[in-house]
mmCIF file with all atom_site columns, C-alpha atoms in Angstrom:
data_model
loop_
_atom_site.group_PDB
_atom_site.id
_atom_site.type_symbol
_atom_site.label_atom_id
_atom_site.label_alt_id
_atom_site.label_comp_id
_atom_site.label_asym_id
_atom_site.label_entity_id
_atom_site.label_seq_id
_atom_site.pdbx_PDB_ins_code
_atom_site.Cartn_x
_atom_site.Cartn_y
_atom_site.Cartn_z
_atom_site.occupancy
_atom_site.B_iso_or_equiv
_atom_site.pdbx_formal_charge
_atom_site.auth_seq_id
_atom_site.auth_comp_id
_atom_site.auth_asym_id
_atom_site.auth_atom_id
_atom_site.pdbx_PDB_model_num
ATOM 1   C CA . MET A 1 1   ? 20.575 15.427  -67.593 1.00 92.00 ? 1   MET A CA 1
ATOM 2   C CA . SER A 1 2   ? 19.436 12.304  -66.058 1.00 98.00 ? 2   SER A CA 1
ATOM 3   C CA . PHE A 1 3   ? 19.236 11.638  -62.212 1.00 98.00 ? 3   PHE A CA 1
ATOM 4   C CA . SER A 1 4   ? 22.288 9.463   -62.208 1.00 98.00 ? 4   SER A CA 1
ATOM 5   C CA . GLN A 1 5   ? 24.323 11.956  -64.115 1.00 98.00 ? 5   GLN A CA 1
ATOM 6   C CA . GLU A 1 6   ? 23.162 14.740  -61.731 1.00 98.00 ? 6   GLU A CA 1
ATOM 7   C CA . ILE A 1 7   ? 24.194 12.998  -58.559 1.00 98.00 ? 7   ILE A CA 1
ATOM 8   C CA . ARG A 1 8   ? 27.777 11.974  -60.036 1.00 98.00 ? 8   ARG A CA 1
ATOM 9   C CA . LYS A 1 9   ? 28.288 15.527  -60.954 1.00 98.00 ? 9   LYS A CA 1
ATOM 10  C CA . ALA A 1 10  ? 27.393 16.409  -57.356 1.00 98.00 ? 10  ALA A CA 1
ATOM 11  C CA . ALA A 1 11  ? 29.954 13.754  -56.158 1.00 98.00 ? 11  ALA A CA 1
ATOM 12  C CA . ASP A 1 12  ? 32.571 14.705  -58.491 1.00 98.00 ? 12  ASP A CA 1
ATOM 13  C CA . PRO A 1 13  ? 34.950 16.023  -55.852 1.00 98.00 ? 13  PRO A CA 1
ATOM 14  C CA . VAL A 1 14  ? 34.574 12.872  -54.051 1.00 98.00 ? 14  VAL A CA 1
ATOM 15  C CA . PHE A 1 15  ? 35.407 10.761  -56.896 1.00 98.00 ? 15  PHE A CA 1
ATOM 16  C CA . GLU A 1 16  ? 38.713 12.925  -57.609 1.00 98.00 ? 16  GLU A CA 1
ATOM 17  C CA . ALA A 1 17  ? 39.669 12.618  -53.968 1.00 98.00 ? 17  ALA A CA 1
ATOM 18  C CA . ILE A 1 18  ? 39.294 8.884   -54.077 1.00 98.00 ? 18  ILE A CA 1
ATOM 19  C CA . TYR A 1 19  ? 41.413 8.569   -57.200 1.00 98.00 ? 19  TYR A CA 1
ATOM 20  C CA . HIS A 1 20  ? 44.264 10.573  -55.838 1.00 98.00 ? 20  HIS A CA 1
ATOM 21  C CA . HIS A 1 21  ? 43.979 8.778   -52.526 1.00 98.00 ? 21  HIS A CA 1
ATOM 22  C CA . PRO A 1 22  ? 47.622 7.429   -51.478 1.00 98.00 ? 22  PRO A CA 1
ATOM 23  C CA . PHE A 1 23  ? 46.049 4.009   -51.461 1.00 98.00 ? 23  PHE A CA 1
ATOM 24  C CA . VAL A 1 24  ? 44.681 4.087   -54.969 1.00 98.00 ? 24  VAL A CA 1
ATOM 25  C CA . GLN A 1 25  ? 47.958 5.778   -55.852 1.00 98.00 ? 25  GLN A CA 1
ATOM 26  C CA . GLY A 1 26  ? 49.741 3.116   -54.269 1.00 98.00 ? 26  GLY A CA 1
ATOM 27  C CA . ILE A 1 27  ? 47.923 0.781   -56.383 1.00 98.00 ? 27  ILE A CA 1
ATOM 28  C CA . ALA A 1 28  ? 49.004 2.620   -59.734 1.00 98.00 ? 28  ALA A CA 1
ATOM 29  C CA . GLU A 1 29  ? 52.676 2.775   -58.320 1.00 98.00 ? 29  GLU A CA 1
ATOM 30  C CA . GLY A 1 30  ? 52.876 -0.694  -56.752 1.00 97.00 ? 30  GLY A CA 1
ATOM 31  C CA . THR A 1 31  ? 53.999 0.633   -53.407 1.00 98.00 ? 31  THR A CA 1
ATOM 32  C CA . LEU A 1 32  ? 51.616 -0.574  -51.164 1.00 98.00 ? 32  LEU A CA 1
ATOM 33  C CA . LYS A 1 33  ? 52.868 -2.213  -47.819 1.00 98.00 ? 33  LYS A CA 1
ATOM 34  C CA . SER A 1 34  ? 51.816 -5.756  -47.038 1.00 98.00 ? 34  SER A CA 1
ATOM 35  C CA . GLU A 1 35  ? 50.273 -4.642  -43.954 1.00 98.00 ? 35  GLU A CA 1
ATOM 36  C CA . GLN A 1 36  ? 47.879 -2.046  -46.055 1.00 98.00 ? 36  GLN A CA 1
ATOM 37  C CA . LEU A 1 37  ? 46.966 -4.707  -48.323 1.00 98.00 ? 37  LEU A CA 1
ATOM 38  C CA . VAL A 1 38  ? 46.224 -7.140  -45.658 1.00 98.00 ? 38  VAL A CA 1
ATOM 39  C CA . HIS A 1 39  ? 43.993 -4.689  -43.850 1.00 98.00 ? 39  HIS A CA 1
ATOM 40  C CA . TYR A 1 40  ? 42.066 -3.846  -46.967 1.00 98.00 ? 40  TYR A CA 1
ATOM 41  C CA . VAL A 1 41  ? 41.444 -7.520  -47.738 1.00 98.00 ? 41  VAL A CA 1
ATOM 42  C CA . LYS A 1 42  ? 40.094 -8.269  -44.212 1.00 98.00 ? 42  LYS A CA 1
ATOM 43  C CA . GLN A 1 43  ? 37.738 -5.380  -44.281 1.00 98.00 ? 43  GLN A CA 1
ATOM 44  C CA . ASP A 1 44  ? 36.376 -5.893  -47.758 1.00 97.00 ? 44  ASP A CA 1
ATOM 45  C CA . PHE A 1 45  ? 35.786 -9.444  -47.389 1.00 96.00 ? 45  PHE A CA 1
ATOM 46  C CA . GLU A 1 46  ? 33.295 -8.539  -44.578 1.00 96.00 ? 46  GLU A CA 1
ATOM 47  C CA . TYR A 1 47  ? 32.145 -5.369  -46.441 1.00 96.00 ? 47  TYR A CA 1
ATOM 48  C CA . LEU A 1 48  ? 31.159 -7.708  -49.537 1.00 96.00 ? 48  LEU A CA 1
ATOM 49  C CA . ASN A 1 49  ? 29.417 -10.068 -47.246 1.00 95.00 ? 49  ASN A CA 1
ATOM 50  C CA . ALA A 1 50  ? 27.327 -7.357  -46.152 1.00 95.00 ? 50  ALA A CA 1
ATOM 51  C CA . PHE A 1 51  ? 26.801 -6.233  -49.830 1.00 95.00 ? 51  PHE A CA 1
ATOM 52  C CA . MET A 1 52  ? 25.265 -9.798  -50.648 1.00 95.00 ? 52  MET A CA 1
ATOM 53  C CA . ARG A 1 53  ? 22.873 -9.463  -47.632 1.00 96.00 ? 53  ARG A CA 1
ATOM 54  C CA . ILE A 1 54  ? 21.851 -5.984  -48.966 1.00 96.00 ? 54  ILE A CA 1
ATOM 55  C CA . TYR A 1 55  ? 21.328 -7.551  -52.531 1.00 96.00 ? 55  TYR A CA 1
ATOM 56  C CA . GLY A 1 56  ? 19.119 -10.246 -50.805 1.00 96.00 ? 56  GLY A CA 1
ATOM 57  C CA . THR A 1 57  ? 16.961 -7.328  -49.094 1.00 96.00 ? 57  THR A CA 1
ATOM 58  C CA . ALA A 1 58  ? 16.816 -5.678  -52.594 1.00 96.00 ? 58  ALA A CA 1
ATOM 59  C CA . ILE A 1 59  ? 15.373 -8.960  -54.056 1.00 96.00 ? 59  ILE A CA 1
ATOM 60  C CA . ALA A 1 60  ? 12.877 -8.908  -51.216 1.00 95.00 ? 60  ALA A CA 1
ATOM 61  C CA . LYS A 1 61  ? 11.573 -5.845  -52.372 1.00 95.00 ? 61  LYS A CA 1
ATOM 62  C CA . CYS A 1 62  ? 11.486 -6.211  -55.952 1.00 95.00 ? 62  CYS A CA 1
ATOM 63  C CA . GLN A 1 63  ? 8.162  -6.037  -58.101 1.00 93.00 ? 63  GLN A CA 1
ATOM 64  C CA . HIS A 1 64  ? 9.721  -7.483  -61.454 1.00 94.00 ? 64  HIS A CA 1
ATOM 65  C CA . ARG A 1 65  ? 11.785 -10.678 -62.160 1.00 96.00 ? 65  ARG A CA 1
ATOM 66  C CA . ASP A 1 66  ? 14.132 -8.791  -64.172 1.00 95.00 ? 66  ASP A CA 1
ATOM 67  C CA . ASP A 1 67  ? 15.280 -6.701  -61.040 1.00 95.00 ? 67  ASP A CA 1
ATOM 68  C CA . MET A 1 68  ? 15.464 -9.876  -59.009 1.00 96.00 ? 68  MET A CA 1
ATOM 69  C CA . ALA A 1 69  ? 17.726 -11.468 -61.626 1.00 96.00 ? 69  ALA A CA 1
ATOM 70  C CA . MET A 1 70  ? 19.773 -8.515  -61.574 1.00 95.00 ? 70  MET A CA 1
ATOM 71  C CA . PHE A 1 71  ? 20.495 -8.793  -57.913 1.00 95.00 ? 71  PHE A CA 1
ATOM 72  C CA . ASN A 1 72  ? 20.769 -12.416 -57.949 1.00 95.00 ? 72  ASN A CA 1
ATOM 73  C CA . GLU A 1 73  ? 23.406 -12.223 -60.743 1.00 93.00 ? 73  GLU A CA 1
ATOM 74  C CA . GLN A 1 74  ? 25.385 -9.800  -58.558 1.00 93.00 ? 74  GLN A CA 1
ATOM 75  C CA . ILE A 1 75  ? 25.548 -12.191 -55.685 1.00 94.00 ? 75  ILE A CA 1
ATOM 76  C CA . GLY A 1 76  ? 27.038 -14.733 -57.903 1.00 92.00 ? 76  GLY A CA 1
ATOM 77  C CA . PHE A 1 77  ? 29.513 -12.132 -59.162 1.00 91.00 ? 77  PHE A CA 1
ATOM 78  C CA . VAL A 1 78  ? 30.811 -11.233 -55.545 1.00 91.00 ? 78  VAL A CA 1
ATOM 79  C CA . LEU A 1 79  ? 30.948 -14.965 -54.565 1.00 92.00 ? 79  LEU A CA 1
ATOM 80  C CA . HIS A 1 80  ? 32.869 -16.332 -57.791 1.00 88.00 ? 80  HIS A CA 1
ATOM 81  C CA . SER A 1 81  ? 34.578 -13.494 -59.530 1.00 87.00 ? 81  SER A CA 1
ATOM 82  C CA . GLU A 1 82  ? 35.261 -10.628 -56.902 1.00 87.00 ? 82  GLU A CA 1
ATOM 83  C CA . ILE A 1 83  ? 37.494 -12.651 -55.098 1.00 92.00 ? 83  ILE A CA 1
ATOM 84  C CA . HIS A 1 84  ? 39.978 -12.421 -58.028 1.00 93.00 ? 84  HIS A CA 1
ATOM 85  C CA . PRO A 1 85  ? 41.275 -8.941  -57.008 1.00 96.00 ? 85  PRO A CA 1
ATOM 86  C CA . HIS A 1 86  ? 41.205 -10.118 -53.448 1.00 97.00 ? 86  HIS A CA 1
ATOM 87  C CA . HIS A 1 87  ? 43.886 -12.890 -54.560 1.00 97.00 ? 87  HIS A CA 1
ATOM 88  C CA . ASN A 1 88  ? 46.090 -10.576 -56.291 1.00 97.00 ? 88  ASN A CA 1
ATOM 89  C CA . PHE A 1 89  ? 46.467 -8.468  -53.292 1.00 98.00 ? 89  PHE A CA 1
ATOM 90  C CA . CYS A 1 90  ? 46.902 -11.667 -51.061 1.00 98.00 ? 90  CYS A CA 1
ATOM 91  C CA . GLN A 1 91  ? 49.635 -12.716 -53.408 1.00 97.00 ? 91  GLN A CA 1
ATOM 92  C CA . VAL A 1 92  ? 51.526 -9.614  -53.332 1.00 98.00 ? 92  VAL A CA 1
ATOM 93  C CA . ALA A 1 93  ? 51.242 -9.543  -49.542 1.00 98.00 ? 93  ALA A CA 1
ATOM 94  C CA . GLY A 1 94  ? 52.359 -13.078 -49.220 1.00 97.00 ? 94  GLY A CA 1
ATOM 95  C CA . VAL A 1 95  ? 49.222 -14.095 -46.981 1.00 97.00 ? 95  VAL A CA 1
ATOM 96  C CA . PRO A 1 96  ? 46.805 -16.929 -47.830 1.00 97.00 ? 96  PRO A CA 1
ATOM 97  C CA . TYR A 1 97  ? 43.250 -15.247 -48.567 1.00 96.00 ? 97  TYR A CA 1
ATOM 98  C CA . GLU A 1 98  ? 41.721 -17.872 -46.330 1.00 95.00 ? 98  GLU A CA 1
ATOM 99  C CA . GLN A 1 99  ? 43.597 -16.380 -43.357 1.00 96.00 ? 99  GLN A CA 1
ATOM 100 C CA . LEU A 1 100 ? 42.291 -13.136 -43.885 1.00 96.00 ? 100 LEU A CA 1
ATOM 101 C CA . GLN A 1 101 ? 38.432 -13.944 -43.414 1.00 96.00 ? 101 GLN A CA 1
ATOM 102 C CA . GLY A 1 102 ? 36.112 -13.405 -40.257 1.00 94.00 ? 102 GLY A CA 1
ATOM 103 C CA . TYR A 1 103 ? 37.894 -10.408 -38.854 1.00 95.00 ? 103 TYR A CA 1
ATOM 104 C CA . LEU A 1 104 ? 36.232 -7.486  -36.799 1.00 95.00 ? 104 LEU A CA 1
ATOM 105 C CA . LEU A 1 105 ? 35.274 -4.551  -38.831 1.00 97.00 ? 105 LEU A CA 1
ATOM 106 C CA . ALA A 1 106 ? 37.105 -1.281  -38.444 1.00 97.00 ? 106 ALA A CA 1
ATOM 107 C CA . PRO A 1 107 ? 35.145 1.781   -37.600 1.00 98.00 ? 107 PRO A CA 1
ATOM 108 C CA . SER A 1 108 ? 34.953 3.290   -41.302 1.00 98.00 ? 108 SER A CA 1
ATOM 109 C CA . ALA A 1 109 ? 33.746 -0.066  -42.671 1.00 98.00 ? 109 ALA A CA 1
ATOM 110 C CA . HIS A 1 110 ? 31.329 -0.755  -39.647 1.00 98.00 ? 110 HIS A CA 1
ATOM 111 C CA . ASN A 1 111 ? 29.932 2.671   -40.346 1.00 98.00 ? 111 ASN A CA 1
ATOM 112 C CA . TYR A 1 112 ? 29.631 2.207   -43.965 1.00 98.00 ? 112 TYR A CA 1
ATOM 113 C CA . ILE A 1 113 ? 27.857 -1.127  -43.603 1.00 98.00 ? 113 ILE A CA 1
ATOM 114 C CA . ARG A 1 114 ? 25.065 0.312   -41.075 1.00 98.00 ? 114 ARG A CA 1
ATOM 115 C CA . HIS A 1 115 ? 24.521 3.112   -43.543 1.00 98.00 ? 115 HIS A CA 1
ATOM 116 C CA . MET A 1 116 ? 23.678 0.822   -46.406 1.00 97.00 ? 116 MET A CA 1
ATOM 117 C CA . LEU A 1 117 ? 21.756 -1.556  -44.211 1.00 97.00 ? 117 LEU A CA 1
ATOM 118 C CA . THR A 1 118 ? 19.806 1.178   -42.673 1.00 97.00 ? 118 THR A CA 1
ATOM 119 C CA . ALA A 1 119 ? 19.022 2.598   -46.272 1.00 97.00 ? 119 ALA A CA 1
ATOM 120 C CA . ALA A 1 120 ? 17.868 -0.949  -47.424 1.00 97.00 ? 120 ALA A CA 1
ATOM 121 C CA . GLN A 1 121 ? 15.900 -1.708  -44.675 1.00 96.00 ? 121 GLN A CA 1
ATOM 122 C CA . GLU A 1 122 ? 13.865 1.513   -44.431 1.00 97.00 ? 122 GLU A CA 1
ATOM 123 C CA . GLY A 1 123 ? 13.984 2.474   -48.097 1.00 96.00 ? 123 GLY A CA 1
ATOM 124 C CA . ASP A 1 124 ? 12.596 1.172   -51.282 1.00 97.00 ? 124 ASP A CA 1
ATOM 125 C CA . LEU A 1 125 ? 14.689 -0.283  -54.504 1.00 97.00 ? 125 LEU A CA 1
ATOM 126 C CA . GLY A 1 126 ? 15.580 3.354   -55.491 1.00 97.00 ? 126 GLY A CA 1
ATOM 127 C CA . ASP A 1 127 ? 16.894 3.970   -52.127 1.00 98.00 ? 127 ASP A CA 1
ATOM 128 C CA . ILE A 1 128 ? 18.969 0.630   -52.274 1.00 98.00 ? 128 ILE A CA 1
ATOM 129 C CA . LEU A 1 129 ? 20.237 1.285   -55.607 1.00 98.00 ? 129 LEU A CA 1
ATOM 130 C CA . ALA A 1 130 ? 21.402 4.804   -54.741 1.00 98.00 ? 130 ALA A CA 1
ATOM 131 C CA . VAL A 1 131 ? 23.228 3.539   -51.557 1.00 98.00 ? 131 VAL A CA 1
ATOM 132 C CA . LEU A 1 132 ? 25.012 0.710   -53.298 1.00 97.00 ? 132 LEU A CA 1
ATOM 133 C CA . LEU A 1 133 ? 25.798 2.384   -56.610 1.00 97.00 ? 133 LEU A CA 1
ATOM 134 C CA . PRO A 1 134 ? 29.054 4.542   -55.501 1.00 98.00 ? 134 PRO A CA 1
ATOM 135 C CA . CYS A 1 135 ? 30.942 1.040   -54.802 1.00 97.00 ? 135 CYS A CA 1
ATOM 136 C CA . PRO A 1 136 ? 30.984 -0.521  -58.301 1.00 95.00 ? 136 PRO A CA 1
ATOM 137 C CA . TRP A 1 137 ? 31.017 3.130   -60.012 1.00 97.00 ? 137 TRP A CA 1
ATOM 138 C CA . THR A 1 138 ? 34.099 4.449   -58.147 1.00 97.00 ? 138 THR A CA 1
ATOM 139 C CA . TYR A 1 139 ? 35.955 1.149   -58.751 1.00 96.00 ? 139 TYR A CA 1
ATOM 140 C CA . LEU A 1 140 ? 35.228 1.043   -62.656 1.00 96.00 ? 140 LEU A CA 1
ATOM 141 C CA . GLU A 1 141 ? 36.374 4.857   -62.915 1.00 96.00 ? 141 GLU A CA 1
ATOM 142 C CA . ILE A 1 142 ? 39.496 3.828   -60.815 1.00 97.00 ? 142 ILE A CA 1
ATOM 143 C CA . GLY A 1 143 ? 40.284 0.962   -62.816 1.00 97.00 ? 143 GLY A CA 1
ATOM 144 C CA . LYS A 1 144 ? 39.804 2.597   -66.324 1.00 96.00 ? 144 LYS A CA 1
ATOM 145 C CA . ARG A 1 145 ? 41.781 5.513   -65.108 1.00 97.00 ? 145 ARG A CA 1
ATOM 146 C CA . LEU A 1 146 ? 44.487 3.643   -64.030 1.00 98.00 ? 146 LEU A CA 1
ATOM 147 C CA . LEU A 1 147 ? 44.709 1.515   -67.188 1.00 96.00 ? 147 LEU A CA 1
ATOM 148 C CA . GLY A 1 148 ? 44.699 4.580   -69.188 1.00 96.00 ? 148 GLY A CA 1
ATOM 149 C CA . GLU A 1 149 ? 47.300 6.533   -67.106 1.00 97.00 ? 149 GLU A CA 1
ATOM 150 C CA . VAL A 1 150 ? 49.467 3.795   -65.799 1.00 96.00 ? 150 VAL A CA 1
ATOM 151 C CA . LYS A 1 151 ? 49.408 1.292   -68.758 1.00 96.00 ? 151 LYS A CA 1
ATOM 152 C CA . PRO A 1 152 ? 50.240 -1.587  -66.691 1.00 96.00 ? 152 PRO A CA 1
ATOM 153 C CA . ASP A 1 153 ? 51.467 -4.997  -68.241 1.00 96.00 ? 153 ASP A CA 1
ATOM 154 C CA . ALA A 1 154 ? 51.842 -8.229  -66.446 1.00 95.00 ? 154 ALA A CA 1
ATOM 155 C CA . SER A 1 155 ? 54.982 -7.380  -64.760 1.00 97.00 ? 155 SER A CA 1
ATOM 156 C CA . HIS A 1 156 ? 53.099 -5.002  -62.362 1.00 98.00 ? 156 HIS A CA 1
ATOM 157 C CA . PRO A 1 157 ? 52.218 -6.268  -59.114 1.00 98.00 ? 157 PRO A CA 1
ATOM 158 C CA . PHE A 1 158 ? 48.537 -5.063  -58.995 1.00 98.00 ? 158 PHE A CA 1
ATOM 159 C CA . TYR A 1 159 ? 48.054 -5.682  -62.928 1.00 97.00 ? 159 TYR A CA 1
ATOM 160 C CA . GLU A 1 160 ? 45.257 -8.219  -62.310 1.00 96.00 ? 160 GLU A CA 1
ATOM 161 C CA . TRP A 1 161 ? 43.379 -5.869  -59.916 1.00 97.00 ? 161 TRP A CA 1
ATOM 162 C CA . ILE A 1 162 ? 43.823 -2.842  -62.257 1.00 97.00 ? 162 ILE A CA 1
ATOM 163 C CA . ASP A 1 163 ? 42.679 -5.162  -65.350 1.00 96.00 ? 163 ASP A CA 1
ATOM 164 C CA . PHE A 1 164 ? 39.612 -6.742  -63.394 1.00 95.00 ? 164 PHE A CA 1
ATOM 165 C CA . TYR A 1 165 ? 38.010 -3.418  -62.663 1.00 95.00 ? 165 TYR A CA 1
ATOM 166 C CA . GLY A 1 166 ? 39.302 -1.303  -65.397 1.00 94.00 ? 166 GLY A CA 1
ATOM 167 C CA . ASN A 1 167 ? 38.525 -3.782  -68.427 1.00 92.00 ? 167 ASN A CA 1
ATOM 168 C CA . ARG A 1 168 ? 34.880 -4.607  -67.470 1.00 83.00 ? 168 ARG A CA 1
ATOM 169 C CA . THR A 1 169 ? 32.441 -4.087  -70.259 1.00 77.00 ? 169 THR A CA 1
ATOM 170 C CA . ASP A 1 170 ? 29.011 -5.386  -69.037 1.00 69.00 ? 170 ASP A CA 1
ATOM 171 C CA . THR A 1 171 ? 29.189 -3.367  -65.819 1.00 83.00 ? 171 THR A CA 1
ATOM 172 C CA . ILE A 1 172 ? 26.479 -3.319  -63.088 1.00 92.00 ? 172 ILE A CA 1
ATOM 173 C CA . THR A 1 173 ? 26.981 0.416   -63.024 1.00 95.00 ? 173 THR A CA 1
ATOM 174 C CA . GLU A 1 174 ? 25.436 1.155   -66.107 1.00 95.00 ? 174 GLU A CA 1
ATOM 175 C CA . ARG A 1 175 ? 22.490 -1.261  -64.950 1.00 95.00 ? 175 ARG A CA 1
ATOM 176 C CA . PHE A 1 176 ? 22.030 0.342   -61.861 1.00 97.00 ? 176 PHE A CA 1
ATOM 177 C CA . CYS A 1 177 ? 22.029 3.872   -63.306 1.00 97.00 ? 177 CYS A CA 1
ATOM 178 C CA . GLN A 1 178 ? 19.516 2.863   -65.811 1.00 97.00 ? 178 GLN A CA 1
ATOM 179 C CA . ARG A 1 179 ? 17.228 1.554   -63.065 1.00 97.00 ? 179 ARG A CA 1
ATOM 180 C CA . LEU A 1 180 ? 17.840 4.329   -60.954 1.00 98.00 ? 180 LEU A CA 1
ATOM 181 C CA . ASP A 1 181 ? 16.917 6.870   -63.375 1.00 98.00 ? 181 ASP A CA 1
ATOM 182 C CA . GLU A 1 182 ? 13.749 5.192   -64.189 1.00 97.00 ? 182 GLU A CA 1
ATOM 183 C CA . ILE A 1 183 ? 12.764 5.059   -60.361 1.00 97.00 ? 183 ILE A CA 1
ATOM 184 C CA . ALA A 1 184 ? 13.723 8.960   -60.136 1.00 98.00 ? 184 ALA A CA 1
ATOM 185 C CA . GLU A 1 185 ? 11.482 9.874   -63.159 1.00 97.00 ? 185 GLU A CA 1
ATOM 186 C CA . ARG A 1 186 ? 8.467  8.716   -61.253 1.00 97.00 ? 186 ARG A CA 1
ATOM 187 C CA . THR A 1 187 ? 9.010  9.481   -57.647 1.00 97.00 ? 187 THR A CA 1
ATOM 188 C CA . THR A 1 188 ? 8.533  12.750  -55.610 1.00 98.00 ? 188 THR A CA 1
ATOM 189 C CA . PRO A 1 189 ? 11.348 15.215  -55.290 1.00 97.00 ? 189 PRO A CA 1
ATOM 190 C CA . GLU A 1 190 ? 11.507 14.333  -51.731 1.00 98.00 ? 190 GLU A CA 1
ATOM 191 C CA . HIS A 1 191 ? 12.482 10.849  -52.544 1.00 98.00 ? 191 HIS A CA 1
ATOM 192 C CA . ARG A 1 192 ? 14.785 11.835  -55.207 1.00 98.00 ? 192 ARG A CA 1
ATOM 193 C CA . GLU A 1 193 ? 16.648 13.974  -52.647 1.00 98.00 ? 193 GLU A CA 1
ATOM 194 C CA . ARG A 1 194 ? 16.746 11.213  -50.217 1.00 98.00 ? 194 ARG A CA 1
ATOM 195 C CA . MET A 1 195 ? 18.202 8.746   -53.206 1.00 98.00 ? 195 MET A CA 1
ATOM 196 C CA . LYS A 1 196 ? 20.958 11.800  -53.704 1.00 98.00 ? 196 LYS A CA 1
ATOM 197 C CA . ARG A 1 197 ? 21.995 11.866  -49.858 1.00 98.00 ? 197 ARG A CA 1
ATOM 198 C CA . HIS A 1 198 ? 22.378 8.028   -49.855 1.00 98.00 ? 198 HIS A CA 1
ATOM 199 C CA . PHE A 1 199 ? 24.551 8.164   -52.875 1.00 98.00 ? 199 PHE A CA 1
ATOM 200 C CA . ILE A 1 200 ? 26.808 11.191  -51.645 1.00 98.00 ? 200 ILE A CA 1
ATOM 201 C CA . LEU A 1 201 ? 27.221 9.421   -48.181 1.00 98.00 ? 201 LEU A CA 1
ATOM 202 C CA . SER A 1 202 ? 28.211 6.240   -50.015 1.00 98.00 ? 202 SER A CA 1
ATOM 203 C CA . CYS A 1 203 ? 30.657 8.186   -51.853 1.00 98.00 ? 203 CYS A CA 1
ATOM 204 C CA . GLN A 1 204 ? 32.192 9.663   -48.783 1.00 98.00 ? 204 GLN A CA 1
ATOM 205 C CA . TYR A 1 205 ? 32.121 6.321   -46.885 1.00 98.00 ? 205 TYR A CA 1
ATOM 206 C CA . GLU A 1 206 ? 34.342 4.970   -50.038 1.00 98.00 ? 206 GLU A CA 1
ATOM 207 C CA . TYR A 1 207 ? 36.766 7.354   -49.748 1.00 98.00 ? 207 TYR A CA 1
ATOM 208 C CA . MET A 1 208 ? 36.947 6.500   -45.890 1.00 98.00 ? 208 MET A CA 1
ATOM 209 C CA . PHE A 1 209 ? 37.429 2.782   -46.824 1.00 98.00 ? 209 PHE A CA 1
ATOM 210 C CA . TRP A 1 210 ? 40.559 3.621   -48.679 1.00 98.00 ? 210 TRP A CA 1
ATOM 211 C CA . ASP A 1 211 ? 41.680 5.834   -45.922 1.00 98.00 ? 211 ASP A CA 1
ATOM 212 C CA . MET A 1 212 ? 40.960 3.213   -43.274 1.00 98.00 ? 212 MET A CA 1
ATOM 213 C CA . ALA A 1 213 ? 43.051 0.619   -45.313 1.00 98.00 ? 213 ALA A CA 1
ATOM 214 C CA . TYR A 1 214 ? 45.865 3.096   -45.844 1.00 98.00 ? 214 TYR A CA 1
ATOM 215 C CA . THR A 1 215 ? 46.187 4.223   -42.278 1.00 98.00 ? 215 THR A CA 1
ATOM 216 C CA . LEU A 1 216 ? 45.523 0.849   -40.842 1.00 98.00 ? 216 LEU A CA 1
ATOM 217 C CA . GLU A 1 217 ? 42.457 2.122   -38.961 1.00 98.00 ? 217 GLU A CA 1
ATOM 218 C CA . ASP A 1 218 ? 40.982 0.213   -35.809 1.00 96.00 ? 218 ASP A CA 1
ATOM 219 C CA . TRP A 1 219 ? 39.194 1.001   -32.862 1.00 95.00 ? 219 TRP A CA 1
ATOM 220 C CA . PRO A 1 220 ? 40.851 3.575   -30.396 1.00 93.00 ? 220 PRO A CA 1
ATOM 221 C CA . VAL A 1 221 ? 40.519 1.114   -27.268 1.00 93.00 ? 221 VAL A CA 1
ATOM 222 C CA . PRO A 1 222 ? 41.478 -2.460  -27.613 1.00 82.00 ? 222 PRO A CA 1
ATOM 223 C CA . ILE A 1 223 ? 38.978 -4.778  -25.946 1.00 80.00 ? 223 ILE A CA 1
ATOM 224 C CA . GLN A 1 224 ? 40.430 -8.130  -26.710 1.00 70.00 ? 224 GLN A CA 1
ATOM 225 C CA . GLU A 1 225 ? 43.475 -9.388  -28.456 1.00 56.00 ? 225 GLU A CA 1
ATOM 226 C CA . GLN A 1 226 ? 43.006 -10.329 -31.921 1.00 56.00 ? 226 GLN A CA 1
ATOM 227 C CA . THR A 1 227 ? 44.624 -12.964 -34.072 1.00 53.00 ? 227 THR A CA 1
ATOM 228 C CA . THR A 1 228 ? 47.697 -11.533 -35.965 1.00 51.00 ? 228 THR A CA 1
ATOM 229 C CA . VAL A 1 229 ? 48.617 -12.223 -39.279 1.00 54.00 ? 229 VAL A CA 1
ATOM 230 C CA . GLU A 1 230 ? 52.287 -12.775 -40.457 1.00 50.00 ? 230 GLU A CA 1
ATOM 231 C CA . VAL A 1 231 ? 53.023 -10.761 -43.596 1.00 50.00 ? 231 VAL A CA 1
ATOM 232 C CA . SER A 1 232 ? 56.025 -10.651 -45.835 1.00 45.00 ? 232 SER A CA 1
ATOM 233 C CA . ARG A 1 233 ? 57.333 -7.329  -46.563 1.00 43.00 ? 233 ARG A CA 1
ATOM 234 C CA . VAL A 1 234 ? 57.035 -5.902  -50.016 1.00 38.00 ? 234 VAL A CA 1
#
């Protein structure tokens, strides 16, 4: 069993819990409320900005151009391609995408980002790969399972979202796993254990991100009034 297979097996309960979370099942059933979609997009826009910064940190720690190119390509993917599922959510919610940018992070998104930034700043390339991997991996599995179980057509409100994540063939997940396995083969048991902890904790935060969006999570004590966005009702 490769290292990536080992940590995926360890995280299987979290992957299953994510797939059965009511937000993900709300995508499957097309029943999510506009407020939930809006909250998700607000938070994911800022989360993906942080993801790109971590890719930049990874490039700074790369020794080989192939690794640099891999992370550079992913920055371009987030900037130019991963906006499409956001647009699907915005269309269903009845809110322009541009109105959902620049908002404060909710607690779970804030903590998730700080977890990734700390691992990236304090660790090496293996730590960065391990802490980033759960995001593309969980989305890939969600998309493929929804395609297989829901079998959506163009009339499904979230067809574009499901198709985007479920029909990807050249996925970064496979490339990240391969590179992580190469690093794991040459490193120490202590480093392998640290990378595994990074991976498992990111998986837990992935679950919390979905839950944050579903429950409209916010900070417990409001400090300042935030701009509200008018949404249409699903």
